[in-house]
Amino acid sequence: MPVRGGLDLGGTKIQAVVFDPAGERVLGQAREPTPHEGGPPAVVDALVDALRGAAAQAGMTTDRLDGIGVGSPGETDPSAGTVAHANNLPDWDEPFALAAALSERCGAPATIGNDVDVATQAEFEFGAGREASSLLGVFWGTGVGGGLILDGEPWHGRGAAGEIGHMVVKIDGARCACGRRGCLEAYAGRRQMETRARRLTDEGRKTSLFKIMRERGRENLSSGVWYRAAAENDELALEIIERAVQALGAGVASAVNLLDVEVVVIGGGLGVRFGAPMAGRILQAMHPHLFFDRRPPTVRVAALGDLGGAIGAALLSERVHPLTRA
Ligand SMILES: [Zn+2]
């Protein structure tokens, strides 16, 4: 049975799966923390460990895999197999030949892709968008990433399409991490939400956010911390989340006005954590901005949850190293 390895390389964790595309089954999965230092070689070690763990759970070794795919942040060059300017990874600026390094260590051909693109593809093929021919993936986490499938094919534009996090939702609005103003991410990105929570706390507002963070041994406001605070009806948390939802509504509706996709899939750490009720709230927030408001798209939570990125990466290896199946 031809099976594939998939790796989702994130800024805080690495998720590995061994995936059987024909049976649509995850045969093994494992997680490793992303190293904070040691540069690309340390990250390669962690990727190999994670994949070995997933393979062991599937009852095999990595050299039996028919291909390995990696969904990576930063600038990915699939033809060269390199990743550059990965700001969330340790000392990773110059292009590093990640595919070659993994291939050698794991004994199977490796392919590199963009993390958001592969997660979008996975939801399209096996997840919340499987009956659709067009899809917008919105990955609501530390930042806000976007992926597009149009007429059944991924749309990359000239290589930079899908940056829904940098749709302008307010002219001269809040400062974004990209240096511009009024981007969706400046309101809805988890990093920016945390900055706002800290500022309002400094100004004297009360919140349980940072108490929950410390209780959980976290260094920043993770999706779980936001979820807990919201569940406890923390006023400040609810206010910042509502501000994020309104921005998502405006940004996603604007994208839908342009592209008229059938399905919008809400993924990412916050999207998956808040789940289906949040998809409903985002659709509600989109409504006033939809031009054809009597025919809104379907808005769903990512069906593959945390594993979408790794499953999508496994599919990447299948597209690049296709198998002839009897
Ligand atoms: Zn921006």
Coordinates of N, CA and C in Angstrom, one line a residue, residues 42-270:
A42 N 19.0 22.0 13.4 CA 18.2 21.6 14.6 C 16.8 21.3 14.2
V43 N 16.3 22.1 13.2 CA 14.9 21.9 12.7 C 14.8 20.6 12.0
V44 N 15.8 20.3 11.2 CA 15.8 19.1 10.4 C 15.8 17.9 11.4
D45 N 16.6 17.9 12.5 CA 16.6 16.9 13.5 C 15.2 16.7 14.0
A46 N 14.5 17.8 14.4 CA 13.1 17.7 14.9 C 12.1 17.1 13.9
L47 N 12.3 17.5 12.7 CA 11.4 17.0 11.6 C 11.6 15.5 11.5
V48 N 12.8 15.1 11.4 CA 13.1 13.6 11.3 C 12.5 12.9 12.5
D49 N 12.7 13.4 13.7 CA 12.2 12.7 14.9 C 10.7 12.6 14.8
A50 N 10.0 13.7 14.4 CA 8.5 13.7 14.3 C 8.1 12.6 13.3
L51 N 8.7 12.6 12.1 CA 8.3 11.7 11.1 C 8.6 10.2 11.5
R52 N 9.7 10.0 12.2 CA 10.0 8.6 12.6 C 9.0 8.2 13.6
G53 N 8.5 9.1 14.5 CA 7.5 8.8 15.5 C 6.2 8.4 14.8
A54 N 5.8 9.2 13.7 CA 4.6 8.9 13.0 C 4.7 7.5 12.3
A55 N 5.9 7.3 11.7 CA 6.1 6.0 11.0 C 6.0 4.9 11.9
A56 N 6.7 5.0 13.1 CA 6.6 3.9 14.1 C 5.2 3.6 14.4
Q57 N 4.4 4.6 14.6 CA 3.0 4.4 15.0 C 2.3 3.6 13.9
A58 N 2.7 3.9 12.6 CA 2.1 3.2 11.5 C 2.7 1.8 11.2
G59 N 3.7 1.5 12.1 CA 4.3 0.1 12.0 C 5.3 0.0 10.9
M60 N 6.0 1.1 10.6 CA 7.0 1.1 9.5 C 8.2 2.0 9.8
T61 N 9.1 2.0 8.8 CA 10.3 3.0 8.9 C 10.1 4.0 7.8
T62 N 10.8 5.2 7.9 CA 10.6 6.3 7.0 C 11.0 5.9 5.6
D63 N 12.0 5.0 5.5 CA 12.5 4.6 4.1 C 11.5 3.8 3.3
R64 N 10.4 3.4 4.0 CA 9.3 2.7 3.3 C 8.3 3.6 2.7
L65 N 8.4 4.9 3.1 CA 7.4 5.9 2.5 C 7.7 6.2 1.1
D66 N 6.6 6.4 0.3 CA 6.7 6.6 -1.1 C 7.0 8.1 -1.4
G67 N 7.0 8.9 -0.4 CA 7.3 10.3 -0.6 C 7.1 11.1 0.7
I68 N 7.7 12.2 0.9 CA 7.6 13.0 2.1 C 7.3 14.4 1.6
G69 N 6.3 15.1 2.2 CA 6.1 16.5 1.9 C 6.2 17.3 3.1
V70 N 6.6 18.6 3.0 CA 6.7 19.5 4.1 C 6.0 20.8 3.7
G71 N 5.1 21.2 4.6 CA 4.4 22.5 4.5 C 5.2 23.4 5.4
S72 N 5.9 24.4 4.7 CA 6.8 25.3 5.5 C 6.4 26.7 5.4
P73 N 6.7 27.5 6.5 CA 6.6 28.9 6.4 C 7.7 29.5 5.6
G74 N 7.8 30.8 5.5 CA 8.9 31.5 4.8 C 8.7 31.4 3.2
E75 N 9.8 31.6 2.5 CA 9.8 31.6 1.1 C 10.2 30.2 0.6
T76 N 9.2 29.5 0.1 CA 9.5 28.1 -0.4 C 9.7 28.1 -1.9
D77 N 10.7 27.3 -2.3 CA 11.0 27.1 -3.7 C 10.9 25.6 -4.0
P78 N 9.7 25.1 -4.5 CA 9.5 23.7 -4.6 C 10.5 23.1 -5.6
S79 N 10.9 23.8 -6.7 CA 11.8 23.2 -7.7 C 13.2 23.0 -7.1
A80 N 13.6 24.0 -6.3 CA 15.0 23.9 -5.7 C 14.9 23.1 -4.4
G81 N 13.7 22.9 -3.8 CA 13.6 22.2 -2.5 C 14.1 23.0 -1.4
T82 N 14.1 24.4 -1.5 CA 14.7 25.2 -0.5 C 13.6 26.0 0.3
V83 N 14.0 26.5 1.5 CA 13.2 27.4 2.2 C 14.1 28.5 2.7
A84 N 13.6 29.8 2.5 CA 14.4 31.0 2.9 C 13.5 31.9 3.7
H85 N 14.1 32.8 4.5 CA 13.4 33.9 5.2 C 12.3 33.4 6.1
A86 N 12.5 32.3 6.8 CA 11.5 31.7 7.7 C 11.6 32.4 9.0
N87 N 10.9 33.5 9.2 CA 11.2 34.4 10.4 C 10.8 33.7 11.7
N88 N 9.8 32.8 11.6 CA 9.4 32.1 12.9 C 10.3 30.9 13.2
L89 N 11.3 30.6 12.4 CA 12.2 29.5 12.7 C 13.5 30.1 13.1
P90 N 14.3 29.3 13.9 CA 15.6 29.9 14.4 C 16.6 30.1 13.3
D91 N 17.3 31.3 13.3 CA 18.4 31.6 12.4 C 18.2 31.0 11.0
W92 N 17.0 31.3 10.4 CA 16.7 30.8 9.1 C 16.4 31.9 8.1
D93 N 17.5 32.4 7.5 CA 17.2 33.5 6.6 C 17.7 33.1 5.1
E94 N 18.9 32.7 5.0 CA 19.5 32.2 3.7 C 18.7 30.9 3.3
P95 N 18.6 30.7 1.9 CA 17.9 29.5 1.4 C 18.6 28.2 2.0
F96 N 17.9 27.3 2.5 CA 18.4 26.1 3.0 C 17.7 24.9 2.3
A97 N 18.5 24.0 1.8 CA 18.0 22.8 1.0 C 17.4 21.8 1.9
L98 N 16.1 22.1 2.3 CA 15.4 21.3 3.2 C 15.0 19.9 2.6
A99 N 14.6 19.9 1.4 CA 14.1 18.7 0.7 C 15.3 17.7 0.7
A100 N 16.5 18.1 0.3 CA 17.6 17.2 0.1 C 18.0 16.7 1.5
A101 N 18.0 17.5 2.5 CA 18.4 17.1 3.9 C 17.5 16.0 4.4
L102 N 16.2 16.2 4.2 CA 15.2 15.3 4.7 C 15.2 13.9 3.9
S103 N 15.4 14.1 2.6 CA 15.5 12.9 1.7 C 16.6 12.0 2.2
E104 N 17.8 12.6 2.4 CA 18.9 11.9 2.8 C 18.7 11.2 4.2
R105 N 18.1 11.9 5.1 CA 18.0 11.4 6.5 C 16.9 10.3 6.6
C106 N 15.8 10.5 5.7 CA 14.7 9.6 5.8 C 14.6 8.5 4.8
G107 N 15.4 8.6 3.7 CA 15.5 7.6 2.7 C 14.3 7.6 1.8
A108 N 13.7 8.7 1.6 CA 12.5 8.8 0.6 C 12.5 10.2 0.0
P109 N 12.0 10.3 -1.2 CA 12.0 11.6 -1.9 C 11.2 12.7 -1.1
A110 N 11.7 13.9 -1.0 CA 11.0 14.9 -0.2 C 10.7 16.1 -1.1
T111 N 9.5 16.8 -0.8 CA 9.0 17.9 -1.5 C 8.6 19.0 -0.6
I112 N 8.9 20.3 -1.0 CA 8.6 21.4 -0.1 C 7.4 22.2 -0.7
G113 N 6.5 22.7 0.2 CA 5.4 23.5 -0.3 C 5.1 24.6 0.8
N114 N 4.3 25.5 0.4 CA 3.9 26.6 1.3 C 2.9 26.0 2.3
D115 N 3.1 26.3 3.6 CA 2.2 25.7 4.7 C 0.7 26.0 4.5
V116 N 0.4 27.2 4.1 CA -1.1 27.6 4.0 C -1.6 26.9 2.7
D117 N -0.9 26.9 1.6 CA -1.3 26.3 0.4 C -1.7 24.8 0.6
V118 N -0.8 24.1 1.3 CA -1.0 22.6 1.5 C -2.2 22.4 2.4
A119 N -2.4 23.2 3.4 CA -3.5 23.0 4.3 C -4.8 23.3 3.5
T120 N -4.8 24.3 2.6 CA -6.0 24.6 1.8 C -6.3 23.4 0.9
Q121 N -5.3 22.8 0.3 CA -5.4 21.7 -0.6 C -6.0 20.5 0.1
A122 N -5.6 20.3 1.3 CA -6.1 19.1 2.1 C -7.5 19.3 2.4
E123 N -8.0 20.5 2.8 CA -9.4 20.7 3.1 C -10.2 20.6 1.8
F124 N -9.6 20.9 0.7 CA -10.3 20.8 -0.6 C -10.5 19.4 -1.0
E125 N -9.5 18.6 -0.8 CA -9.5 17.2 -1.3 C -10.2 16.2 -0.3
F126 N -9.9 16.5 1.0 CA -10.4 15.5 2.0 C -11.2 16.1 3.1
G127 N -11.4 17.4 3.2 CA -12.0 18.1 4.3 C -13.2 18.8 4.0
A128 N -13.3 20.0 4.6 CA -14.6 20.8 4.5 C -15.0 21.3 3.2
G129 N -14.1 21.2 2.2 CA -14.4 21.7 0.8 C -14.5 20.6 -0.2
R130 N -14.6 19.4 0.2 CA -14.5 18.3 -0.8 C -15.6 18.2 -1.8
E131 N -16.8 18.9 -1.6 CA -17.8 18.8 -2.6 C -17.8 20.1 -3.4
A132 N -16.9 21.0 -3.1 CA -16.9 22.3 -3.8 C -15.9 22.3 -4.9
S133 N -16.1 23.3 -5.9 CA -15.0 23.4 -6.9 C -14.2 24.7 -6.7
S134 N -14.7 25.6 -5.8 CA -13.9 26.7 -5.4 C -14.0 27.0 -3.9
L135 N -12.9 27.4 -3.4 CA -12.7 27.4 -1.9 C -11.7 28.5 -1.5
L136 N -12.1 29.2 -0.4 CA -11.1 30.1 0.2 C -10.8 29.6 1.6
G137 N -9.6 29.3 1.8 CA -9.1 28.9 3.2 C -8.6 30.1 4.0
V138 N -9.2 30.3 5.2 CA -8.7 31.4 6.0 C -8.2 30.8 7.3
F139 N -6.8 30.9 7.5 CA -6.2 30.3 8.6 C -5.9 31.4 9.7
W140 N -6.8 31.3 10.7 CA -6.8 32.3 11.7 C -6.0 31.9 12.9
G141 N -4.8 32.4 13.0 CA -3.9 32.0 14.1 C -3.0 33.2 14.5
T142 N -1.7 32.9 14.7 CA -0.8 34.0 15.0 C -0.9 35.1 14.1
G143 N -1.0 34.8 12.8 CA -1.3 35.8 11.7 C -2.6 35.3 11.1
V144 N -3.0 35.9 9.9 CA -4.2 35.4 9.2 C -3.7 35.0 7.8
G145 N -3.6 33.7 7.5 CA -3.2 33.3 6.2 C -4.4 32.9 5.3
G146 N -4.1 32.8 4.0 CA -5.2 32.5 3.1 C -4.8 31.6 2.0
G147 N -5.6 30.7 1.5 CA -5.3 29.9 0.4 C -6.5 29.8 -0.5
L148 N -6.3 29.7 -1.8 CA -7.4 29.7 -2.8 C -7.4 28.5 -3.7
I149 N -8.6 28.0 -4.0 CA -8.8 27.0 -5.0 C -9.9 27.5 -5.9
L150 N -9.6 27.7 -7.2 CA -10.5 28.2 -8.1 C -10.7 27.2 -9.3
D151 N -12.0 26.8 -9.6 CA -12.2 25.8 -10.6 C -11.4 24.5 -10.4
G152 N -11.3 24.1 -9.1 CA -10.6 22.9 -8.8 C -9.1 23.0 -8.8
E153 N -8.5 24.1 -9.1 CA -7.0 24.3 -9.1 C -6.6 25.3 -8.1
P154 N -5.4 25.1 -7.5 CA -4.9 26.1 -6.6 C -4.5 27.4 -7.4
W155 N -4.8 28.5 -6.8 CA -4.5 29.8 -7.5 C -3.4 30.5 -6.7
H156 N -2.3 30.7 -7.4 CA -1.1 31.3 -6.7 C -0.9 32.7 -7.3
G157 N -1.6 33.1 -8.3 CA -1.3 34.4 -8.9 C 0.1 34.3 -9.5
R158 N 0.9 35.4 -9.2 CA 2.3 35.3 -9.7 C 3.2 34.8 -8.6
G159 N 2.5 34.1 -7.6 CA 3.3 33.5 -6.5 C 2.9 34.0 -5.1
A160 N 2.1 35.1 -5.1 CA 1.9 35.7 -3.8 C 0.4 35.8 -3.5
A161 N -0.5 35.1 -4.2 CA -1.9 35.2 -4.0 C -2.4 34.7 -2.7
G162 N -3.5 35.0 -2.3 CA -4.1 34.4 -1.1 C -3.8 35.2 0.2
E163 N -3.1 36.3 0.2 CA -2.8 37.0 1.4 C -4.0 37.7 2.0
I164 N -5.0 37.0 2.4 CA -6.2 37.6 2.9 C -5.9 38.4 4.2
G165 N -4.9 38.0 5.0 CA -4.6 38.8 6.2 C -4.2 40.2 5.9
H166 N -3.8 40.5 4.7 CA -3.4 41.9 4.4 C -4.4 42.6 3.4
M167 N -5.6 42.1 3.4 CA -6.8 42.8 2.8 C -7.0 44.0 3.8
V168 N -7.2 45.2 3.2 CA -7.4 46.4 4.1 C -8.9 46.4 4.5
V169 N -9.1 46.3 5.8 CA -10.4 46.4 6.3 C -10.7 47.8 6.9
K170 N -9.7 48.6 7.1 CA -9.9 50.0 7.5 C -8.7 50.9 7.0
I171 N -9.1 51.9 6.2 CA -8.1 52.8 5.7 C -7.5 53.6 6.9
D172 N -6.1 53.7 6.9 CA -5.4 54.4 8.0 C -5.7 53.7 9.4
G173 N -6.0 52.4 9.3 CA -6.4 51.7 10.6 C -5.1 51.3 11.4
A174 N -5.3 50.2 12.1 CA -4.3 49.8 13.1 C -3.0 49.3 12.3
R175 N -1.9 49.5 12.9 CA -0.6 49.1 12.3 C -0.5 47.6 12.3
C176 N -0.1 47.1 11.1 CA 0.0 45.6 10.9 C 1.5 45.2 11.1
A177 N 1.8 44.0 11.3 CA 3.2 43.5 11.4 C 3.9 43.7 10.1
C178 N 3.2 43.8 9.0 CA 3.8 43.9 7.7 C 4.3 45.4 7.5
G179 N 3.9 46.3 8.4 CA 4.4 47.7 8.3 C 3.3 48.6 7.7
R180 N 2.2 48.0 7.1 CA 1.2 48.8 6.6 C 0.1 49.0 7.6
R181 N -1.0 49.7 7.2 CA -2.1 50.0 8.1 C -3.4 49.4 7.7
G182 N -4.2 49.0 8.7 CA -5.6 48.7 8.5 C -5.8 47.3 7.9
C183 N -4.7 46.4 7.9 CA -4.9 45.1 7.4 C -5.8 44.2 8.3
L184 N -6.5 43.3 7.8 CA -7.3 42.3 8.6 C -6.4 41.8 9.7
E185 N -5.2 41.4 9.4 CA -4.3 40.8 10.5 C -4.1 41.7 11.6
A186 N -4.1 43.0 11.4 CA -3.8 44.0 12.4 C -4.9 43.9 13.5
Y187 N -6.1 43.4 13.1 CA -7.2 43.3 14.1 C -7.4 41.8 14.5
A188 N -7.2 40.9 13.6 CA -7.5 39.5 13.9 C -6.3 38.6 14.2
G189 N -5.1 39.0 13.9 CA -4.0 38.1 14.1 C -3.8 37.9 15.7
R190 N -3.5 36.7 16.1 CA -3.4 36.5 17.5 C -2.3 37.3 18.2
R191 N -1.2 37.5 17.4 CA -0.1 38.3 18.0 C -0.6 39.8 18.2
Q192 N -1.4 40.3 17.3 CA -1.9 41.6 17.4 C -3.0 41.7 18.5
M193 N -3.7 40.7 18.6 CA -4.8 40.6 19.6 C -4.1 40.7 21.0
E194 N -3.0 40.0 21.2 CA -2.2 40.0 22.4 C -1.7 41.4 22.7
T195 N -1.1 42.0 21.7 CA -0.5 43.3 21.9 C -1.6 44.3 22.4
R196 N -2.8 44.2 21.8 CA -3.9 45.0 22.3 C -4.3 44.7 23.7
A197 N -4.4 43.4 24.0 CA -4.7 43.0 25.4 C -3.7 43.6 26.4
R198 N -2.4 43.6 26.1 CA -1.4 44.1 27.0 C -1.5 45.6 27.1
R199 N -1.8 46.3 26.0 CA -1.9 47.7 26.1 C -3.1 48.2 26.9
L200 N -4.2 47.5 26.7 CA -5.4 47.9 27.4 C -5.3 47.5 28.9
T201 N -4.5 46.5 29.2 CA -4.3 46.1 30.6 C -3.4 47.2 31.3
D202 N -2.4 47.6 30.5 CA -1.5 48.7 31.0 C -2.3 50.0 31.3
E203 N -3.4 50.2 30.5 CA -4.2 51.4 30.7 C -5.2 51.2 31.8
G204 N -5.2 50.0 32.5 CA -6.0 49.8 33.7 C -7.2 48.9 33.5
R205 N -7.4 48.3 32.3 CA -8.5 47.4 32.2 C -8.2 46.1 32.9
K206 N -9.2 45.4 33.3 CA -9.1 44.1 34.1 C -9.3 43.0 33.1
T207 N -8.6 41.9 33.2 CA -8.8 40.7 32.4 C -8.2 39.5 33.1
S208 N -8.7 38.3 32.8 CA -8.2 37.1 33.4 C -7.2 36.4 32.3
L209 N -7.0 37.1 31.2 CA -6.2 36.5 30.1 C -4.8 36.1 30.6
F210 N -4.1 37.0 31.3 CA -2.7 36.7 31.6 C -2.6 35.8 32.8
K211 N -3.6 35.8 33.7 CA -3.7 34.8 34.8 C -3.8 33.4 34.2
I212 N -4.7 33.2 33.2 CA -4.9 31.9 32.6 C -3.6 31.5 31.9
M213 N -3.0 32.5 31.2 CA -1.7 32.2 30.5 C -0.7 31.6 31.5
R214 N -0.5 32.3 32.7 CA 0.5 31.8 33.6 C 0.1 30.5 34.2
E215 N -1.2 30.3 34.5 CA -1.7 29.0 35.1 C -1.3 27.8 34.1
R216 N -1.4 28.1 32.8 CA -1.1 27.1 31.8 C 0.4 27.0 31.5
G217 N 1.2 27.8 32.1 CA 2.6 27.8 31.8 C 3.0 28.3 30.5
R218 N 2.1 29.2 29.9 CA 2.4 29.7 28.6 C 3.2 31.0 28.7
E219 N 3.9 31.3 27.6 CA 4.6 32.6 27.5 C 3.8 33.6 26.7
N220 N 2.8 33.2 26.0 CA 1.9 34.1 25.3 C 0.5 33.6 25.3
L221 N -0.4 34.5 24.7 CA -1.8 34.2 24.8 C -2.1 33.2 23.6
S222 N -2.1 31.9 23.9 CA -2.3 30.9 22.9 C -3.8 30.8 22.6
S223 N -4.2 30.0 21.6 CA -5.6 29.9 21.3 C -6.4 29.3 22.4
G224 N -5.8 28.4 23.2 CA -6.5 27.8 24.3 C -6.7 28.8 25.4
V225 N -5.8 29.8 25.6 CA -6.0 30.8 26.6 C -7.1 31.7 26.2
W226 N -7.2 32.1 24.9 CA -8.3 33.0 24.5 C -9.6 32.2 24.6
Y227 N -9.6 31.0 24.3 CA -10.9 30.2 24.4 C -11.4 30.1 25.8
R228 N -10.4 29.8 26.8 CA -10.8 29.7 28.2 C -11.4 31.1 28.7
A229 N -10.7 32.2 28.4 CA -11.1 33.5 28.8 C -12.5 33.8 28.3
A230 N -12.7 33.5 27.0 CA -14.0 33.7 26.4 C -15.1 32.9 27.1
A231 N -14.8 31.6 27.4 CA -15.7 30.7 28.1 C -16.1 31.3 29.5
E232 N -15.1 32.0 30.1 CA -15.3 32.6 31.4 C -16.0 34.0 31.3
N233 N -16.4 34.3 30.1 CA -17.0 35.7 29.9 C -16.1 36.8 30.3
D234 N -14.8 36.7 30.1 CA -13.9 37.8 30.4 C -14.2 38.9 29.4
E235 N -14.5 40.1 30.0 CA -15.1 41.2 29.1 C -14.1 41.7 28.1
L236 N -12.8 41.8 28.5 CA -11.8 42.3 27.6 C -11.5 41.3 26.5
A237 N -11.4 40.0 26.8 CA -11.2 39.0 25.8 C -12.3 39.0 24.8
L238 N -13.6 39.0 25.3 CA -14.7 39.0 24.4 C -14.7 40.2 23.5
E239 N -14.3 41.4 24.0 CA -14.3 42.6 23.2 C -13.2 42.5 22.1
I240 N -12.1 42.0 22.4 CA -11.0 41.8 21.4 C -11.3 40.8 20.4
I241 N -12.0 39.7 20.8 CA -12.4 38.6 19.9 C -13.5 39.2 18.9
E242 N -14.4 39.9 19.5 CA -15.5 40.5 18.7 C -14.9 41.5 17.6
R243 N -13.9 42.2 18.0 CA -13.2 43.1 17.1 C -12.6 42.3 15.9
A244 N -11.9 41.2 16.3 CA -11.3 40.3 15.3 C -12.4 39.7 14.4
V245 N -13.5 39.3 14.9 CA -14.6 38.7 14.1 C -15.1 39.7 13.1
Q246 N -15.3 41.0 13.6 CA -15.8 42.0 12.7 C -14.9 42.2 11.5
A247 N -13.6 42.2 11.8 CA -12.5 42.4 10.8 C -12.5 41.3 9.8
L248 N -12.6 40.0 10.4 CA -12.7 38.8 9.5 C -13.9 38.9 8.6
G249 N -15.1 39.4 9.2 CA -16.3 39.5 8.4 C -16.1 40.4 7.2
A250 N -15.5 41.6 7.4 CA -15.2 42.6 6.4 C -14.2 42.0 5.3
G251 N -13.1 41.4 5.8 CA -12.1 41.0 4.9 C -12.6 39.8 4.1
V252 N -13.2 38.8 4.7 CA -13.6 37.6 4.0 C -14.8 38.0 3.0
A253 N -15.7 38.8 3.5 CA -16.8 39.2 2.6 C -16.2 39.9 1.3
S254 N -15.2 40.8 1.5 CA -14.6 41.5 0.4 C -14.0 40.5 -0.6
A255 N -13.4 39.5 -0.1 CA -12.8 38.5 -1.0 C -13.9 37.7 -1.7
V256 N -15.0 37.4 -1.0 CA -16.1 36.7 -1.6 C -16.8 37.6 -2.7
N257 N -16.9 38.9 -2.4 CA -17.5 39.7 -3.5 C -16.7 39.7 -4.8
L258 N -15.3 39.5 -4.6 CA -14.5 39.5 -5.8 C -14.5 38.1 -6.5
L259 N -14.5 37.0 -5.7 CA -14.2 35.7 -6.2 C -15.5 34.8 -6.2
D260 N -16.5 35.1 -5.4 CA -17.7 34.3 -5.3 C -17.4 32.8 -5.2
V261 N -16.5 32.4 -4.2 CA -16.2 31.0 -3.9 C -17.4 30.3 -3.3
E262 N -17.5 29.0 -3.4 CA -18.6 28.3 -2.9 C -18.5 28.1 -1.4
V263 N -17.2 27.8 -0.9 CA -17.0 27.5 0.5 C -15.9 28.3 1.0
V264 N -16.1 28.8 2.2 CA -15.0 29.4 3.0 C -14.7 28.5 4.2
V265 N -13.4 28.1 4.3 CA -13.0 27.2 5.3 C -12.2 28.0 6.4
I266 N -12.7 28.0 7.6 CA -12.0 28.7 8.7 C -11.1 27.7 9.4
G267 N -9.8 27.8 9.3 CA -8.9 27.0 10.0 C -7.9 27.8 10.9
G268 N -6.8 27.3 11.2 CA -5.8 28.0 12.1 C -6.1 27.7 13.5
G269 N -5.2 28.0 14.4 CA -5.3 27.7 15.8 C -6.6 28.3 16.4
L270 N -6.9 29.5 16.2 CA -8.1 30.1 16.8 C -9.3 29.6 16.1

